[in-house]
Amino acid sequence: MKLIRHGLPGAEQPGLIDASGTPRDLSGVLADIAPATLGPDSMARLAALDPLTLPPVPSGTRLGPCVGEVGNVIGIGLNYADHAAEAGLKVPGQPIVFNKHVSAINGPNDEVWLPPGSQKLDWEVELGVVIGQRAFHVGEDQALSHVAGYCLLNDVSERAHQIEYEGQWVKGKSYPTHCPLGPWLVTPDELGDPQDVALWLEVNGQRRQNGSTRTMVFGVATLVSYLSRFMALQPGDVIATGTPPGVGMGHQPPLYLKAGDVMTLGGRGLGEQRQLVVDSPAG
């Protein structure tokens, strides 16, 4: 299944994409695509529905973040060897873990805000992993059974705030609009192997990132198991699993986003996103 949330910001309704690509409304079946509905029983009930019995979503309706009520966005840094190399950094021996504040979550095609004074706004196409069942001290052999599905994620990063300001990376990762999710949450049975997902990103029509989850340093099962040693992952938590090479910081000289730029990104089975960069209304 491909599950969506559609409607105005803060008032999204649940839906799904049928076999023909038509968005269908699920609001008569459940309240939201959110922690309470991500477990195996709820997913099985949705899978048993006939999508053609559901009303279509009106054409042109905005798509919101594909998961609501997210409690935590957990980022993994330098998780592609070729990305670590372009950053001039050593491949980590253990996953590098950071947070993005949940207020950064945005719809897949919503505008991305350029923070006031920002000179180093960067892009990062990633595979997002959405937890469906509480995961605490789970082994790698059981880790994927705790995953509700996968989504496309743009880990937009302000590099000066991330690297040049002392302290945690969270400061460079958490500005509002800097975590577009979607367009849909695809269930594991439909995506197939999460370690065989091609990812790409373009800026103003020019390809900047090409990669595959095949080259992850730590795969999805390893990440879920590893994180569950240090925290009890909850339904609705999102793991941003890292980005392949081609980020702006890695170019010589570096390339960064400015107002008016357009990012387009996608992944095998994950759909596509499109974001216009605009000056932050806080500016």
PDB file of C-alpha atoms in Angstrom:
ATOM      1  CA  MET A   1       0.000   0.000   0.000  1.00  0.00           C
ATOM      2  CA  LYS A   2       0.859   3.626  -0.464  1.00  0.00           C
ATOM      3  CA  LEU A   3      -0.694   5.704   2.323  1.00  0.00           C
ATOM      4  CA  ILE A   4      -1.057   9.484   2.136  1.00  0.00           C
ATOM      5  CA  ARG A   5      -2.337  12.431   4.135  1.00  0.00           C
ATOM      6  CA  HIS A   6      -4.099  15.146   2.167  1.00  0.00           C
ATOM      7  CA  GLY A   7      -5.536  18.568   2.904  1.00  0.00           C
ATOM      8  CA  LEU A   8      -4.538  21.857   4.460  1.00  0.00           C
ATOM      9  CA  PRO A   9      -1.634  22.034   6.932  1.00  0.00           C
ATOM     10  CA  GLY A  10      -2.794  20.868  10.344  1.00  0.00           C
ATOM     11  CA  ALA A  11      -6.049  19.464   8.962  1.00  0.00           C
ATOM     12  CA  GLU A  12      -4.801  16.563   6.845  1.00  0.00           C
ATOM     13  CA  GLN A  13      -7.011  13.549   6.204  1.00  0.00           C
ATOM     14  CA  PRO A  14      -5.856   9.964   5.612  1.00  0.00           C
ATOM     15  CA  GLY A  15      -5.854   8.378   2.201  1.00  0.00           C
ATOM     16  CA  LEU A  16      -4.204   5.876  -0.076  1.00  0.00           C
ATOM     17  CA  ILE A  17      -3.074   5.581  -3.681  1.00  0.00           C
ATOM     18  CA  ASP A  18      -4.947   2.942  -5.679  1.00  0.00           C
ATOM     19  CA  ALA A  19      -3.432   0.707  -8.358  1.00  0.00           C
ATOM     20  CA  SER A  20      -4.158   3.269 -11.073  1.00  0.00           C
ATOM     21  CA  GLY A  21      -2.378   6.045  -9.149  1.00  0.00           C
ATOM     22  CA  THR A  22      -5.593   7.748  -8.018  1.00  0.00           C
ATOM     23  CA  PRO A  23      -5.562   9.184  -4.465  1.00  0.00           C
ATOM     24  CA  ARG A  24      -8.487   7.837  -2.409  1.00  0.00           C
ATOM     25  CA  ASP A  25      -9.879   9.232   0.838  1.00  0.00           C
ATOM     26  CA  LEU A  26      -9.736   7.080   3.995  1.00  0.00           C
ATOM     27  CA  SER A  27     -11.355   9.518   6.413  1.00  0.00           C
ATOM     28  CA  GLY A  28     -14.466   7.344   6.628  1.00  0.00           C
ATOM     29  CA  VAL A  29     -12.328   4.402   7.728  1.00  0.00           C
ATOM     30  CA  LEU A  30      -9.793   5.850  10.190  1.00  0.00           C
ATOM     31  CA  ALA A  31      -8.897   9.183  11.744  1.00  0.00           C
ATOM     32  CA  ASP A  32      -5.329   9.574  10.483  1.00  0.00           C
ATOM     33  CA  ILE A  33      -2.127   7.896   9.365  1.00  0.00           C
ATOM     34  CA  ALA A  34      -0.548   8.272  12.782  1.00  0.00           C
ATOM     35  CA  PRO A  35       0.933   6.211  15.647  1.00  0.00           C
ATOM     36  CA  ALA A  36      -2.390   4.655  16.667  1.00  0.00           C
ATOM     37  CA  THR A  37      -2.975   3.261  13.174  1.00  0.00           C
ATOM     38  CA  LEU A  38       0.512   2.074  12.205  1.00  0.00           C
ATOM     39  CA  GLY A  39       0.435  -1.308  13.937  1.00  0.00           C
ATOM     40  CA  PRO A  40       0.065  -4.649  12.131  1.00  0.00           C
ATOM     41  CA  ASP A  41      -3.653  -5.068  12.890  1.00  0.00           C
ATOM     42  CA  SER A  42      -4.566  -1.642  11.516  1.00  0.00           C
ATOM     43  CA  MET A  43      -2.379  -2.122   8.478  1.00  0.00           C
ATOM     44  CA  ALA A  44      -3.951  -5.512   7.776  1.00  0.00           C
ATOM     45  CA  ARG A  45      -7.442  -3.985   7.903  1.00  0.00           C
ATOM     46  CA  LEU A  46      -6.401  -1.284   5.435  1.00  0.00           C
ATOM     47  CA  ALA A  47      -4.842  -3.849   3.126  1.00  0.00           C
ATOM     48  CA  ALA A  48      -8.133  -5.763   3.053  1.00  0.00           C
ATOM     49  CA  LEU A  49     -10.085  -2.754   1.753  1.00  0.00           C
ATOM     50  CA  ASP A  50     -11.155  -2.431  -1.864  1.00  0.00           C
ATOM     51  CA  PRO A  51      -9.712   0.987  -2.823  1.00  0.00           C
ATOM     52  CA  LEU A  52     -12.331   1.436  -5.534  1.00  0.00           C
ATOM     53  CA  THR A  53     -15.008   1.716  -2.818  1.00  0.00           C
ATOM     54  CA  LEU A  54     -13.287   4.817  -1.436  1.00  0.00           C
ATOM     55  CA  PRO A  55     -14.043   8.319  -2.739  1.00  0.00           C
ATOM     56  CA  PRO A  56     -11.310   9.946  -4.839  1.00  0.00           C
ATOM     57  CA  VAL A  57      -9.416  12.900  -3.432  1.00  0.00           C
ATOM     58  CA  PRO A  58     -10.189  16.060  -5.447  1.00  0.00           C
ATOM     59  CA  SER A  59      -7.557  16.870  -8.053  1.00  0.00           C
ATOM     60  CA  GLY A  60      -5.042  19.452  -6.907  1.00  0.00           C
ATOM     61  CA  THR A  61      -5.464  18.717  -3.200  1.00  0.00           C
ATOM     62  CA  ARG A  62      -2.286  19.339  -1.234  1.00  0.00           C
ATOM     63  CA  LEU A  63      -0.390  16.320   0.068  1.00  0.00           C
ATOM     64  CA  GLY A  64       0.779  16.687   3.643  1.00  0.00           C
ATOM     65  CA  PRO A  65       3.508  14.800   5.506  1.00  0.00           C
ATOM     66  CA  CYS A  66       2.720  11.123   5.042  1.00  0.00           C
ATOM     67  CA  VAL A  67       2.723  10.463   8.809  1.00  0.00           C
ATOM     68  CA  GLY A  68       1.018  12.554  11.480  1.00  0.00           C
ATOM     69  CA  GLU A  69       1.766  12.998  15.182  1.00  0.00           C
ATOM     70  CA  VAL A  70       5.433  12.073  14.756  1.00  0.00           C
ATOM     71  CA  GLY A  71       7.097  11.935  18.160  1.00  0.00           C
ATOM     72  CA  ASN A  72      10.719  11.871  17.103  1.00  0.00           C
ATOM     73  CA  VAL A  73      12.831  12.273  13.977  1.00  0.00           C
ATOM     74  CA  ILE A  74      16.159  10.492  14.445  1.00  0.00           C
ATOM     75  CA  GLY A  75      18.896  11.241  11.953  1.00  0.00           C
ATOM     76  CA  ILE A  76      21.866   9.077  11.022  1.00  0.00           C
ATOM     77  CA  GLY A  77      24.979  10.919   9.882  1.00  0.00           C
ATOM     78  CA  LEU A  78      27.641   9.843   7.381  1.00  0.00           C
ATOM     79  CA  ASN A  79      25.859   6.576   6.626  1.00  0.00           C
ATOM     80  CA  TYR A  80      27.141   6.302   3.040  1.00  0.00           C
ATOM     81  CA  ALA A  81      30.866   5.710   2.609  1.00  0.00           C
ATOM     82  CA  ASP A  82      31.006   7.874  -0.523  1.00  0.00           C
ATOM     83  CA  HIS A  83      29.213  10.735   1.266  1.00  0.00           C
ATOM     84  CA  ALA A  84      31.696  10.531   4.158  1.00  0.00           C
ATOM     85  CA  ALA A  85      34.508  10.713   1.613  1.00  0.00           C
ATOM     86  CA  GLU A  86      33.129  13.852  -0.059  1.00  0.00           C
ATOM     87  CA  ALA A  87      32.827  15.452   3.392  1.00  0.00           C
ATOM     88  CA  GLY A  88      36.450  14.536   4.112  1.00  0.00           C
ATOM     89  CA  LEU A  89      35.411  12.499   7.138  1.00  0.00           C
ATOM     90  CA  LYS A  90      36.178   8.988   8.329  1.00  0.00           C
ATOM     91  CA  VAL A  91      33.513   6.308   7.897  1.00  0.00           C
ATOM     92  CA  PRO A  92      32.060   5.875  11.399  1.00  0.00           C
ATOM     93  CA  GLY A  93      32.528   2.635  13.313  1.00  0.00           C
ATOM     94  CA  GLN A  94      29.088   3.059  14.870  1.00  0.00           C
ATOM     95  CA  PRO A  95      26.045   5.018  13.657  1.00  0.00           C
ATOM     96  CA  ILE A  96      26.223   8.766  14.231  1.00  0.00           C
ATOM     97  CA  VAL A  97      22.874   9.725  15.774  1.00  0.00           C
ATOM     98  CA  PHE A  98      21.256  13.161  15.922  1.00  0.00           C
ATOM     99  CA  ASN A  99      17.760  14.636  16.107  1.00  0.00           C
ATOM    100  CA  LYS A 100      15.626  16.846  13.925  1.00  0.00           C
ATOM    101  CA  HIS A 101      12.931  18.698  15.855  1.00  0.00           C
ATOM    102  CA  VAL A 102       9.464  17.549  14.806  1.00  0.00           C
ATOM    103  CA  SER A 103       8.476  21.148  14.000  1.00  0.00           C
ATOM    104  CA  ALA A 104      10.692  20.790  10.910  1.00  0.00           C
ATOM    105  CA  ILE A 105       8.260  18.266   9.341  1.00  0.00           C
ATOM    106  CA  ASN A 106       6.690  19.515   6.128  1.00  0.00           C
ATOM    107  CA  GLY A 107       4.630  18.311   3.192  1.00  0.00           C
ATOM    108  CA  PRO A 108       6.509  16.845   0.226  1.00  0.00           C
ATOM    109  CA  ASN A 109       5.768  19.778  -2.079  1.00  0.00           C
ATOM    110  CA  ASP A 110       5.547  22.612   0.430  1.00  0.00           C
ATOM    111  CA  GLU A 111       7.921  25.558   0.321  1.00  0.00           C
ATOM    112  CA  VAL A 112      11.253  25.269   2.163  1.00  0.00           C
ATOM    113  CA  TRP A 113      12.262  28.320   4.177  1.00  0.00           C
ATOM    114  CA  LEU A 114      15.678  29.929   3.933  1.00  0.00           C
ATOM    115  CA  PRO A 115      16.570  31.036   7.495  1.00  0.00           C
ATOM    116  CA  PRO A 116      17.390  34.718   7.958  1.00  0.00           C
ATOM    117  CA  GLY A 117      21.013  35.312   7.019  1.00  0.00           C
ATOM    118  CA  SER A 118      21.537  31.732   5.841  1.00  0.00           C
ATOM    119  CA  GLN A 119      24.396  31.257   3.395  1.00  0.00           C
ATOM    120  CA  LYS A 120      24.806  27.471   3.617  1.00  0.00           C
ATOM    121  CA  LEU A 121      21.423  25.788   3.151  1.00  0.00           C
ATOM    122  CA  ASP A 122      21.926  22.267   1.793  1.00  0.00           C
ATOM    123  CA  TRP A 123      19.913  19.316   0.496  1.00  0.00           C
ATOM    124  CA  GLU A 124      19.977  15.608   1.450  1.00  0.00           C
ATOM    125  CA  VAL A 125      17.725  13.004  -0.181  1.00  0.00           C
ATOM    126  CA  GLU A 126      17.140  10.082   2.189  1.00  0.00           C
ATOM    127  CA  LEU A 127      15.174   6.928   2.834  1.00  0.00           C
ATOM    128  CA  GLY A 128      12.883   7.520   5.812  1.00  0.00           C
ATOM    129  CA  VAL A 129      11.908   4.586   8.037  1.00  0.00           C
ATOM    130  CA  VAL A 130       8.630   4.832   9.982  1.00  0.00           C
ATOM    131  CA  ILE A 131       8.273   2.708  13.098  1.00  0.00           C
ATOM    132  CA  GLY A 132       5.000   0.796  13.461  1.00  0.00           C
ATOM    133  CA  GLN A 133       5.531  -1.114  16.701  1.00  0.00           C
ATOM    134  CA  ARG A 134       7.483  -0.230  19.846  1.00  0.00           C
ATOM    135  CA  ALA A 135      11.059  -1.420  19.420  1.00  0.00           C
ATOM    136  CA  PHE A 136      13.218  -1.865  22.518  1.00  0.00           C
ATOM    137  CA  HIS A 137      16.287  -4.121  22.600  1.00  0.00           C
ATOM    138  CA  VAL A 138      15.320  -5.892  19.378  1.00  0.00           C
ATOM    139  CA  GLY A 139      17.775  -7.982  17.395  1.00  0.00           C
ATOM    140  CA  GLU A 140      18.576  -7.343  13.760  1.00  0.00           C
ATOM    141  CA  ASP A 141      16.653 -10.480  12.808  1.00  0.00           C
ATOM    142  CA  GLN A 142      13.449  -8.987  14.246  1.00  0.00           C
ATOM    143  CA  ALA A 143      14.067  -5.298  13.553  1.00  0.00           C
ATOM    144  CA  LEU A 144      12.222  -4.977  10.245  1.00  0.00           C
ATOM    145  CA  SER A 145       9.053  -6.429  11.766  1.00  0.00           C
ATOM    146  CA  HIS A 146       8.818  -3.191  13.774  1.00  0.00           C
ATOM    147  CA  VAL A 147       8.740  -1.041  10.623  1.00  0.00           C
ATOM    148  CA  ALA A 148       5.371   0.217   9.348  1.00  0.00           C
ATOM    149  CA  GLY A 149       6.790   1.519   6.097  1.00  0.00           C
ATOM    150  CA  TYR A 150       9.174   3.783   4.255  1.00  0.00           C
ATOM    151  CA  CYS A 151       9.065   7.263   2.772  1.00  0.00           C
ATOM    152  CA  LEU A 152      11.105   9.827   0.925  1.00  0.00           C
ATOM    153  CA  LEU A 153      12.714  12.417   3.205  1.00  0.00           C
ATOM    154  CA  ASN A 154      14.697  15.575   2.454  1.00  0.00           C
ATOM    155  CA  ASP A 155      17.028  16.230   5.387  1.00  0.00           C
ATOM    156  CA  VAL A 156      17.419  19.951   4.635  1.00  0.00           C
ATOM    157  CA  SER A 157      20.440  21.200   6.590  1.00  0.00           C
ATOM    158  CA  GLU A 158      21.847  24.639   7.393  1.00  0.00           C
ATOM    159  CA  ARG A 159      25.545  23.781   7.447  1.00  0.00           C
ATOM    160  CA  ALA A 160      26.766  26.837   9.347  1.00  0.00           C
ATOM    161  CA  HIS A 161      24.296  26.139  12.126  1.00  0.00           C
ATOM    162  CA  GLN A 162      25.189  22.437  12.022  1.00  0.00           C
ATOM    163  CA  ILE A 163      28.974  22.640  11.949  1.00  0.00           C
ATOM    164  CA  GLU A 164      30.224  26.136  12.758  1.00  0.00           C
ATOM    165  CA  TYR A 165      28.003  26.745  15.780  1.00  0.00           C
ATOM    166  CA  GLU A 166      29.278  24.789  18.772  1.00  0.00           C
ATOM    167  CA  GLY A 167      27.212  21.920  20.115  1.00  0.00           C
ATOM    168  CA  GLN A 168      24.842  19.407  18.580  1.00  0.00           C
ATOM    169  CA  TRP A 169      23.885  19.038  14.910  1.00  0.00           C
ATOM    170  CA  VAL A 170      20.239  19.492  15.861  1.00  0.00           C
ATOM    171  CA  LYS A 171      20.612  23.282  15.453  1.00  0.00           C
ATOM    172  CA  GLY A 172      21.372  22.883  11.755  1.00  0.00           C
ATOM    173  CA  LYS A 173      18.677  20.298  11.144  1.00  0.00           C
ATOM    174  CA  SER A 174      15.526  21.597  12.784  1.00  0.00           C
ATOM    175  CA  TYR A 175      14.371  24.834  11.156  1.00  0.00           C
ATOM    176  CA  PRO A 176      10.658  24.774  10.223  1.00  0.00           C
ATOM    177  CA  THR A 177      10.032  23.185   6.790  1.00  0.00           C
ATOM    178  CA  HIS A 178      13.399  21.389   6.821  1.00  0.00           C
ATOM    179  CA  CYS A 179      12.002  17.841   6.947  1.00  0.00           C
ATOM    180  CA  PRO A 180       9.677  17.194   3.976  1.00  0.00           C
ATOM    181  CA  LEU A 181       8.103  13.716   4.243  1.00  0.00           C
ATOM    182  CA  GLY A 182       6.240  11.837   1.527  1.00  0.00           C
ATOM    183  CA  PRO A 183       4.426  11.909  -0.828  1.00  0.00           C
ATOM    184  CA  TRP A 184       3.406   8.554   0.630  1.00  0.00           C
ATOM    185  CA  LEU A 185       4.234   5.937   3.208  1.00  0.00           C
ATOM    186  CA  VAL A 186       4.869   2.723   1.313  1.00  0.00           C
ATOM    187  CA  THR A 187       4.430  -0.539   3.202  1.00  0.00           C
ATOM    188  CA  PRO A 188       7.340  -3.006   3.389  1.00  0.00           C
ATOM    189  CA  ASP A 189       5.594  -5.627   1.252  1.00  0.00           C
ATOM    190  CA  GLU A 190       5.257  -3.134  -1.601  1.00  0.00           C
ATOM    191  CA  LEU A 191       8.706  -1.564  -1.363  1.00  0.00           C
ATOM    192  CA  GLY A 192      10.619  -4.822  -1.128  1.00  0.00           C
ATOM    193  CA  ASP A 193      14.266  -4.757  -0.085  1.00  0.00           C
ATOM    194  CA  PRO A 194      15.029  -1.442   1.681  1.00  0.00           C
ATOM    195  CA  GLN A 195      18.706  -1.995   0.816  1.00  0.00           C
ATOM    196  CA  ASP A 196      17.953  -1.754  -2.893  1.00  0.00           C
ATOM    197  CA  VAL A 197      16.409   1.703  -3.289  1.00  0.00           C
ATOM    198  CA  ALA A 198      17.808   4.158  -5.821  1.00  0.00           C
ATOM    199  CA  LEU A 199      17.729   7.797  -4.635  1.00  0.00           C
ATOM    200  CA  TRP A 200      18.228  11.023  -6.598  1.00  0.00           C
ATOM    201  CA  LEU A 201      17.935  14.787  -6.192  1.00  0.00           C
ATOM    202  CA  GLU A 202      18.035  17.711  -8.629  1.00  0.00           C
ATOM    203  CA  VAL A 203      18.419  21.439  -8.027  1.00  0.00           C
ATOM    204  CA  ASN A 204      16.940  23.664 -10.730  1.00  0.00           C
ATOM    205  CA  GLY A 205      16.769  20.654 -13.041  1.00  0.00           C
ATOM    206  CA  GLN A 206      20.432  19.674 -12.627  1.00  0.00           C
ATOM    207  CA  ARG A 207      21.143  16.273 -11.113  1.00  0.00           C
ATOM    208  CA  ARG A 208      23.129  16.653  -7.912  1.00  0.00           C
ATOM    209  CA  GLN A 209      22.645  13.329  -6.104  1.00  0.00           C
ATOM    210  CA  ASN A 210      22.554   9.798  -7.452  1.00  0.00           C
ATOM    211  CA  GLY A 211      22.857   6.894  -5.072  1.00  0.00           C
ATOM    212  CA  SER A 212      21.441   3.699  -3.694  1.00  0.00           C
ATOM    213  CA  THR A 213      20.741   2.340  -0.247  1.00  0.00           C
ATOM    214  CA  ARG A 214      22.929  -0.604  -1.301  1.00  0.00           C
ATOM    215  CA  THR A 215      25.930   1.508  -0.262  1.00  0.00           C
ATOM    216  CA  MET A 216      24.733   2.307   3.254  1.00  0.00           C
ATOM    217  CA  VAL A 217      27.341   1.691   5.942  1.00  0.00           C
ATOM    218  CA  PHE A 218      24.601   0.545   8.339  1.00  0.00           C
ATOM    219  CA  GLY A 219      21.434  -0.951   6.841  1.00  0.00           C
ATOM    220  CA  VAL A 220      17.895  -0.419   8.066  1.00  0.00           C
ATOM    221  CA  ALA A 221      17.749  -3.562  10.211  1.00  0.00           C
ATOM    222  CA  THR A 222      21.042  -2.633  11.862  1.00  0.00           C
ATOM    223  CA  LEU A 223      19.869   0.928  12.543  1.00  0.00           C
ATOM    224  CA  VAL A 224      16.551  -0.093  14.115  1.00  0.00           C
ATOM    225  CA  SER A 225      18.270  -2.675  16.295  1.00  0.00           C
ATOM    226  CA  TYR A 226      21.089  -0.307  17.254  1.00  0.00           C
ATOM    227  CA  LEU A 227      18.806   2.587  18.170  1.00  0.00           C
ATOM    228  CA  SER A 228      16.589   0.267  20.224  1.00  0.00           C
ATOM    229  CA  ARG A 229      19.543  -0.337  22.547  1.00  0.00           C
ATOM    230  CA  PHE A 230      19.489   3.304  23.649  1.00  0.00           C
ATOM    231  CA  MET A 231      15.818   4.278  23.386  1.00  0.00           C
ATOM    232  CA  ALA A 232      12.401   2.697  23.073  1.00  0.00           C
ATOM    233  CA  LEU A 233      11.400   3.537  19.521  1.00  0.00           C
ATOM    234  CA  GLN A 234       7.694   4.364  19.366  1.00  0.00           C
ATOM    235  CA  PRO A 235       5.073   4.022  16.617  1.00  0.00           C
ATOM    236  CA  GLY A 236       5.318   7.059  14.376  1.00  0.00           C
ATOM    237  CA  ASP A 237       8.997   7.708  15.027  1.00  0.00           C
ATOM    238  CA  VAL A 238      10.904   8.445  11.819  1.00  0.00           C
ATOM    239  CA  ILE A 239      14.504   7.454  11.133  1.00  0.00           C
ATOM    240  CA  ALA A 240      16.338   9.504   8.489  1.00  0.00           C
ATOM    241  CA  THR A 241      18.881   6.932   7.352  1.00  0.00           C
ATOM    242  CA  GLY A 242      21.533   9.142   5.754  1.00  0.00           C
ATOM    243  CA  THR A 243      22.240  10.557   2.319  1.00  0.00           C
ATOM    244  CA  PRO A 244      24.315   9.479  -0.683  1.00  0.00           C
ATOM    245  CA  PRO A 245      27.006  11.761  -2.139  1.00  0.00           C
ATOM    246  CA  GLY A 246      26.294  14.955  -4.031  1.00  0.00           C
ATOM    247  CA  VAL A 247      25.234  17.318  -1.252  1.00  0.00           C
ATOM    248  CA  GLY A 248      26.048  20.978  -1.748  1.00  0.00           C
ATOM    249  CA  MET A 249      28.715  20.971   0.954  1.00  0.00           C
ATOM    250  CA  GLY A 250      30.636  18.287  -0.950  1.00  0.00           C
ATOM    251  CA  HIS A 251      31.059  20.240  -4.169  1.00  0.00           C
ATOM    252  CA  GLN A 252      34.233  22.198  -4.935  1.00  0.00           C
ATOM    253  CA  PRO A 253      33.503  24.998  -4.416  1.00  0.00           C
ATOM    254  CA  PRO A 254      30.454  24.244  -2.244  1.00  0.00           C
ATOM    255  CA  LEU A 255      26.998  24.901  -3.691  1.00  0.00           C
ATOM    256  CA  TYR A 256      24.201  26.107  -1.452  1.00  0.00           C
ATOM    257  CA  LEU A 257      20.527  26.920  -1.863  1.00  0.00           C
ATOM    258  CA  LYS A 258      19.121  30.404  -2.297  1.00  0.00           C
ATOM    259  CA  ALA A 259      15.605  31.794  -2.545  1.00  0.00           C
ATOM    260  CA  GLY A 260      14.054  30.813  -5.870  1.00  0.00           C
ATOM    261  CA  ASP A 261      15.853  27.484  -6.179  1.00  0.00           C
ATOM    262  CA  VAL A 262      13.770  24.350  -6.750  1.00  0.00           C
ATOM    263  CA  MET A 263      14.643  20.927  -5.371  1.00  0.00           C
ATOM    264  CA  THR A 264      13.173  17.813  -6.985  1.00  0.00           C
ATOM    265  CA  LEU A 265      13.919  14.420  -5.503  1.00  0.00           C
ATOM    266  CA  GLY A 266      12.746  10.840  -5.649  1.00  0.00           C
ATOM    267  CA  GLY A 267      13.427   7.210  -4.959  1.00  0.00           C
ATOM    268  CA  ARG A 268      12.444   3.787  -6.234  1.00  0.00           C
ATOM    269  CA  GLY A 269       8.976   3.071  -4.840  1.00  0.00           C
ATOM    270  CA  LEU A 270       8.974   6.274  -2.786  1.00  0.00           C
ATOM    271  CA  GLY A 271       7.528   8.780  -5.268  1.00  0.00           C
ATOM    272  CA  GLU A 272       8.817  12.315  -5.809  1.00  0.00           C
ATOM    273  CA  GLN A 273       8.971  15.630  -3.980  1.00  0.00           C
ATOM    274  CA  ARG A 274       9.303  19.192  -5.265  1.00  0.00           C
ATOM    275  CA  GLN A 275      10.169  22.193  -3.085  1.00  0.00           C
ATOM    276  CA  LEU A 276      10.634  25.871  -3.864  1.00  0.00           C
ATOM    277  CA  VAL A 277      13.072  27.655  -1.558  1.00  0.00           C
ATOM    278  CA  VAL A 278      11.717  30.957  -0.230  1.00  0.00           C
ATOM    279  CA  ASP A 279      12.852  33.477   2.338  1.00  0.00           C
ATOM    280  CA  SER A 280      11.617  32.593   5.797  1.00  0.00           C
ATOM    281  CA  PRO A 281       8.633  34.658   6.941  1.00  0.00           C
ATOM    282  CA  ALA A 282      10.615  35.125  10.156  1.00  0.00           C
ATOM    283  CA  GLY A 283      13.042  37.248   8.109  1.00  0.00           C
TER     284      GLY A 283
END
